[in-house]
Coordinates of C-alpha atoms and ligand atoms in Angstrom, one line a residue:
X159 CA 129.5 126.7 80.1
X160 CA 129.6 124.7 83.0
X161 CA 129.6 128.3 85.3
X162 CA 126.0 128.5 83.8
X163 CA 124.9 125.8 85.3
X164 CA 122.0 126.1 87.9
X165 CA 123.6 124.5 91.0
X166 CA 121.7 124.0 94.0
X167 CA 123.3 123.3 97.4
X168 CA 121.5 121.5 100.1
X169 CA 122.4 121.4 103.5
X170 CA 122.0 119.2 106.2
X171 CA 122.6 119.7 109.9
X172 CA 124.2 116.8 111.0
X173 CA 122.3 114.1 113.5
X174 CA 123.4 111.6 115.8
X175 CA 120.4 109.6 116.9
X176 CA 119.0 106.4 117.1
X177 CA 118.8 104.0 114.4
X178 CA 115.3 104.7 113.1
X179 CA 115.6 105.7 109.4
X180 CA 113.0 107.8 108.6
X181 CA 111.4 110.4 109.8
X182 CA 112.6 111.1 113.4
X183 CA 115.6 113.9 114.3
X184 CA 116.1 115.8 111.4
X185 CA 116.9 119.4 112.5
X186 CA 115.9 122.4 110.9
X187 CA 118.0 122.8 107.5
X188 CA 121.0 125.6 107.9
X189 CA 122.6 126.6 104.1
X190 CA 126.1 125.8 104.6
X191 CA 128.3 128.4 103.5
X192 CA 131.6 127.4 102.3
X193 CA 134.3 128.4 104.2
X194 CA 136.0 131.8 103.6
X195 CA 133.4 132.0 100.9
X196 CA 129.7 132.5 102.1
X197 CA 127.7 134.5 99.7
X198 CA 129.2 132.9 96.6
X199 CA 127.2 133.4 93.3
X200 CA 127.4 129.9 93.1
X201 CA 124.6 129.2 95.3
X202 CA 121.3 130.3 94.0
X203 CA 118.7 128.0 94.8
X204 CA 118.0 126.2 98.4
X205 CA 115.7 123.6 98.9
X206 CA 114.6 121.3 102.4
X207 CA 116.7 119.2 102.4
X208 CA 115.4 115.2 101.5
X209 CA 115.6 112.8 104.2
X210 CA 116.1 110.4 101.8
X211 CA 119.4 109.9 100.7
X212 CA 118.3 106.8 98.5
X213 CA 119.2 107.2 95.2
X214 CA 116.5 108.0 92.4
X215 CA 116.9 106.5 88.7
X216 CA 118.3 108.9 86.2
X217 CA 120.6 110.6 88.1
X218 CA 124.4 109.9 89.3
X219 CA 125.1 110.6 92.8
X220 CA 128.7 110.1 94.4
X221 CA 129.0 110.1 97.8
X222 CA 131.9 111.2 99.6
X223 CA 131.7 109.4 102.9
X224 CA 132.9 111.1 105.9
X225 CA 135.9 108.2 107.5
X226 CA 138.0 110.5 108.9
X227 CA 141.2 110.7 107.4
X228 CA 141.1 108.2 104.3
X229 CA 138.6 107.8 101.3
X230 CA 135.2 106.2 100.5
X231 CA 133.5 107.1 97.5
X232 CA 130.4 105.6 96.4
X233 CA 129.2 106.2 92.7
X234 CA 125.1 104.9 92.0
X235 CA 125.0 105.5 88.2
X236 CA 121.9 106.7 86.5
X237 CA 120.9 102.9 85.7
X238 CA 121.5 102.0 89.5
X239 CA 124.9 100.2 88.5
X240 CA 127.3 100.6 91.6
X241 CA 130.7 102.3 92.0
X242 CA 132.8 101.9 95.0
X243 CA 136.4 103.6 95.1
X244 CA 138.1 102.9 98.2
X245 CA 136.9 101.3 101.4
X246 CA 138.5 103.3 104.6
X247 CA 140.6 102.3 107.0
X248 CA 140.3 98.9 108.4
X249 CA 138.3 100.3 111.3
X250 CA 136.0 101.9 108.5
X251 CA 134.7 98.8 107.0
X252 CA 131.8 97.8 108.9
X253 CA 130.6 101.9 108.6
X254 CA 131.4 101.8 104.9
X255 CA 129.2 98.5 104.5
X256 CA 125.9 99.8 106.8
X257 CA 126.0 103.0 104.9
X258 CA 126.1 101.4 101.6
X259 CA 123.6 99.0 103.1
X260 CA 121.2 101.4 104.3
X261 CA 121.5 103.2 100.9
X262 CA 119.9 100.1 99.3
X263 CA 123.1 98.6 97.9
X264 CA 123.0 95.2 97.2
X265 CA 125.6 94.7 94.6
X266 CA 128.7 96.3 93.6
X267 CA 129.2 96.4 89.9
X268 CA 132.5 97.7 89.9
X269 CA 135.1 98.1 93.3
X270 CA 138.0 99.7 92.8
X271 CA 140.8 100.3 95.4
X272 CA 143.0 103.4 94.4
X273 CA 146.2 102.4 95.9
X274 CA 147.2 99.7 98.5
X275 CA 147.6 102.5 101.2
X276 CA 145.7 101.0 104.6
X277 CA 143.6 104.6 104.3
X278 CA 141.9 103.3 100.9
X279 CA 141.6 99.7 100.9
X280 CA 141.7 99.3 104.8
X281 CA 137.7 98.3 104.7
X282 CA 137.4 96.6 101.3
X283 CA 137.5 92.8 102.5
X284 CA 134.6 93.5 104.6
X285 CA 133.1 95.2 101.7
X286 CA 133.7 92.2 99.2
X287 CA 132.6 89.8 102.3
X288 CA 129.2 91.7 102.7
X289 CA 128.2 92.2 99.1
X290 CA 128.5 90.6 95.5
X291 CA 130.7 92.0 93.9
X292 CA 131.2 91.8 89.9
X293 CA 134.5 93.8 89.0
X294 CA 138.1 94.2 90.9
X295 CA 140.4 97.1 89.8
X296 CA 143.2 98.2 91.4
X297 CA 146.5 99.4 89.8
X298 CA 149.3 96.7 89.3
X299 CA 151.4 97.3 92.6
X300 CA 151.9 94.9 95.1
X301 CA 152.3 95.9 99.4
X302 CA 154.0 94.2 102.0
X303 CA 150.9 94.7 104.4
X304 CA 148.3 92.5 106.5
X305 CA 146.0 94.8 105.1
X306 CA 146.7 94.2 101.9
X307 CA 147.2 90.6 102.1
X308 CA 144.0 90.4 103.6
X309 CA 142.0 92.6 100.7
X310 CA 144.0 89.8 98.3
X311 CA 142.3 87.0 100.4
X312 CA 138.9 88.2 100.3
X313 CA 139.0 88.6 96.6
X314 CA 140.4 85.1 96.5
X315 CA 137.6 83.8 98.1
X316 CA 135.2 85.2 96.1
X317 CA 136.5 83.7 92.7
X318 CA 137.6 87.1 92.0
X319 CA 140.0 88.4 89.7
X320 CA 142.0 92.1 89.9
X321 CA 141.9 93.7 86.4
X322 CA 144.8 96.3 86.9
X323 CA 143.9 99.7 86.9
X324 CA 145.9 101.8 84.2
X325 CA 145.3 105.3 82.2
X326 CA 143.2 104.8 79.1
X327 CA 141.6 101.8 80.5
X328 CA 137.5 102.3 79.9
X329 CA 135.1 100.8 82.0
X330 CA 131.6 101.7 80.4
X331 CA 131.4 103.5 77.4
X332 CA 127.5 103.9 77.0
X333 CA 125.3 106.9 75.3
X334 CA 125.8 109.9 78.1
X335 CA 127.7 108.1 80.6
X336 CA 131.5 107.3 80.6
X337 CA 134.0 105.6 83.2
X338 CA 137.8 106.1 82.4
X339 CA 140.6 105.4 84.3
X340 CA 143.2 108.8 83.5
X341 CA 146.2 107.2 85.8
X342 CA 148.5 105.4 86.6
X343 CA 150.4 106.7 83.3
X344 CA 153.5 104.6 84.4
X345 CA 154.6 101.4 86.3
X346 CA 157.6 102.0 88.1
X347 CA 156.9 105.0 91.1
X348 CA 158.8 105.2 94.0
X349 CA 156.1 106.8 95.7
X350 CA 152.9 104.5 96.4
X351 CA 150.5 106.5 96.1
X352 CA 151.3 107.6 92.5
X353 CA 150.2 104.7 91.8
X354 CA 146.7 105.8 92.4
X355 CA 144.1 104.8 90.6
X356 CA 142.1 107.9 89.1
X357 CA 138.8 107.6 87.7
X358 CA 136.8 110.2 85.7
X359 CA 133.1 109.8 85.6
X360 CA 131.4 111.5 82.4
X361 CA 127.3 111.9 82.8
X362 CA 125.9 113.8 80.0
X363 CA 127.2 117.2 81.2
X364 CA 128.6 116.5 84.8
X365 CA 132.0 115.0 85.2
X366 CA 133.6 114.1 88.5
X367 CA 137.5 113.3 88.8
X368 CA 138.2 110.9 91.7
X369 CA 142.2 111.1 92.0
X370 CA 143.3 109.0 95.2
X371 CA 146.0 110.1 96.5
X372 CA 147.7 110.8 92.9
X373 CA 150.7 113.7 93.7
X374 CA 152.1 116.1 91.2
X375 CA 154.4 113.1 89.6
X376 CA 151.3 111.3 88.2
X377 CA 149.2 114.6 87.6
X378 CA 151.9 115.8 85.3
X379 CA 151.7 112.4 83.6
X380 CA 148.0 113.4 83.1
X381 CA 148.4 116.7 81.7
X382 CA 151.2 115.6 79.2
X383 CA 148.6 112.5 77.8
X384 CA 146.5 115.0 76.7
X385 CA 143.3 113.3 78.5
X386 CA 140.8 115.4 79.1
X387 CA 140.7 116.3 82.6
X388 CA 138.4 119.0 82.7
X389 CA 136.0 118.1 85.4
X390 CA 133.0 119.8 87.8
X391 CA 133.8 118.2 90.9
X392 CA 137.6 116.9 91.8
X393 CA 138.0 114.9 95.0
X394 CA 141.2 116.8 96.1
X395 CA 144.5 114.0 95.6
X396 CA 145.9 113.1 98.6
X397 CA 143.5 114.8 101.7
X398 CA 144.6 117.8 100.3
X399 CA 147.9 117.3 100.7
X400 CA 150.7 120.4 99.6
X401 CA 152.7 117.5 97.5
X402 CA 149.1 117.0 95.2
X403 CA 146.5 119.3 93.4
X404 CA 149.2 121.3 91.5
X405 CA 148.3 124.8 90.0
X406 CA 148.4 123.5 86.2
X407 CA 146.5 120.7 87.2
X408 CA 143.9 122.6 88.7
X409 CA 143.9 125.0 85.5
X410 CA 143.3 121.8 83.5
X411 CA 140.5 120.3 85.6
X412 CA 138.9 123.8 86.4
X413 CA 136.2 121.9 88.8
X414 CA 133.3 124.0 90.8
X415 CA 133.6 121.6 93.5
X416 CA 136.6 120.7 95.2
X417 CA 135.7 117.9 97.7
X418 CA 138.5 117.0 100.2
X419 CA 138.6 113.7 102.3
X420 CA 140.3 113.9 105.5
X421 CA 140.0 113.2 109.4
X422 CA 139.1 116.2 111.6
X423 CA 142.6 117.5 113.4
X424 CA 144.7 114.5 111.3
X425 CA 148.6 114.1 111.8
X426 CA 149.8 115.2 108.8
X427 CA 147.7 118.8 108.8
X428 CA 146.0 118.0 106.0
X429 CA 144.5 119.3 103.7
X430 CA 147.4 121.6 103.6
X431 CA 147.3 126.0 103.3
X432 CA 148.6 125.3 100.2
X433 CA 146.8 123.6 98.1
X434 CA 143.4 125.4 100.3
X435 CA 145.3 128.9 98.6
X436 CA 145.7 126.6 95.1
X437 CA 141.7 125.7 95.2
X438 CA 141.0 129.2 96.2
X439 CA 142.9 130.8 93.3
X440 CA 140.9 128.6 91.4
X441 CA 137.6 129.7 92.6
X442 CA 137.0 126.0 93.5
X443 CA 134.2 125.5 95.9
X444 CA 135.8 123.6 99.1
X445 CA 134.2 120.9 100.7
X446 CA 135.2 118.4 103.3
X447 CA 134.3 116.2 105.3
X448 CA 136.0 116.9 108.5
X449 CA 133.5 119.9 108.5
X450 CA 130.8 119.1 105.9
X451 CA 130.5 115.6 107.1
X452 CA 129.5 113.1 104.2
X453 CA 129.0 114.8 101.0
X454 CA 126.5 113.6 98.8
X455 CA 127.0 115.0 94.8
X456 CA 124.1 114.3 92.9
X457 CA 123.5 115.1 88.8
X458 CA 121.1 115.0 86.6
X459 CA 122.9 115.5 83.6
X460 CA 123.2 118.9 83.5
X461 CA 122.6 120.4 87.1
X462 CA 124.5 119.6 90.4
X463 CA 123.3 119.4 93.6
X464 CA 125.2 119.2 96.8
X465 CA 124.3 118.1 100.4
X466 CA 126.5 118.2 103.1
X467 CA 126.2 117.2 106.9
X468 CA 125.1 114.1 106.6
X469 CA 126.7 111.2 109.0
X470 CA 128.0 108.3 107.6
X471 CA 126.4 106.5 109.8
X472 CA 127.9 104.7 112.4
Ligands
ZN92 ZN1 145.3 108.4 101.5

């Protein structure tokens, strides 16, 4: 039923210009086609695009902010409570704080940091510095970092406390809107970033499945719990890494969109052919934002909209 959905795509040529807000040096809109994918039947309906990128009350938005090769998701919920998953690198913070700044943030309801990888919780501190924040998750695993010691510290100072992040933990159960945490299943990974946090966001009829870097380990846990995982957007685990986004777990999450975070022309080659080929075989709609710039998924309840090319701002 969810292939029935009208689903509009917006796009947005990207603009580097000077700091005024409103009004000045947006281009004429281009419809972006996916790549390897342009014509899809997916894509019925183009509007201008807004300039606005403020959210509007009864609608979820997630924000996939474009900083480079790491993650930054911000989540507005219909009632204007705030999700943040991940903060960027440590050189991200100060983006990651004007950006949710200029969106009108003020408060953060609930932060979560996925995993203690540098590439996720890198920009938090300044994030908890710059804003009050009301709820600390991040999954019970420790890191012998500066980076991480400093995300610690920050919290610290704010009279903070971390609730750990585990599968099966619920953060807001209301009428038509639901925040689960699906992993970690386990506590004892070798690998950090099975650790990862992953976070399934139910709005009426939209879901979106934010997965960290979670690799095949953990998304095999998923599958065997029985969750549901069946969601319209999936932010791709891992930057699209060859070691995440197996087939079954694909099959299981059957999303539209497939949004990948990663850094134009990274080190590791991510996202890898692979799991590009995996998504593909999926009919998954790729977007990323070493091309797309940041994506901004917005839902009504029962349609999707997509716009893509916008700069995160710095
Ligand atoms: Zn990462």
């Amino acid at each position: 039923m969810w292939r029935m959905k009208r689903i509009i795509v917006l796009g947005l040529v990207a603009v580097m210009l000077a700091v005024t807000l409103w009004g000045c040096g947006i281009e004429t809109p281009q419809v972006q086609a996916p790549p390897g994918k342009s014509g899809e039947s997916a894509v019925d309906e183009v509007r201008s695009p807004a300039v606005d990128s403020q959210p509007s009350a009864s609608e979820l938005s997630v924000h996939f902010l474009d900083v480079g090769q790491a993650d930054s998701i911000l989540v507005v919920l219909p009632d204007q409570r705030v999700m943040l998953v991940d903060g960027g690198n440590n050189a991200d913070g100060p983006v990651v704080v004007k950006y949710l700044e200029r969106t009108g943030i003020k408060r953060i309801h609930y932060l979560v940091g996925t995993h203690p990888h540098e590439d996720h919780i890198g920009g938090l501190d300044d994030v908890i510095e710059a804003f009050e924040v009301e709820k600390v998750y991040m999954p019970r695993v420790a890191h012998n970092t500066r980076t991480y010691e400093d995300v610690l510290t920050a919290i610290k100072a704010r009279n903070l406390k971390v609730t750990p992040a585990r599968a099966g933990l619920i953060v807001l159960d209301d009428p038509g809107l639901q925040i689960e945490f699906l992993a970690p299943g386990s506590s004892d990974y070798k690998d950090l970033n099975q650790y990862s946090a992953v976070i399934k966001i139910t709005y009426i009829n939209c879901s979106i499945l934010l997965t960290g870097d979670a690799g095949f380990e953990s998304e095999e846990e998923m599958i065997a719990s029985g969750a549901d995982l069946e969601a319209d957007v999936l932010k791709v685990g891992h930057h699209g890494s060859r070691y995440s986004t197996s087939e079954e777990f694909l099959e299981a999450v059957s999303p539209v969109y497939a949004v990948i975070s990663c850094g134009k022309d990274n080190d590791y080659g991510h996202p890898h052919e692979e799991t590009i080929s995996r998504l593909a075989g999926q009919a998954a709609r790729i977007l990323r934002t070493d091309r797309d710039g940041t994506v901004i998924i917005t839902c009504d309840g029962q349609d999707l909209q997509v716009k893509t090319g916008q700069s995160s701002g710095d």
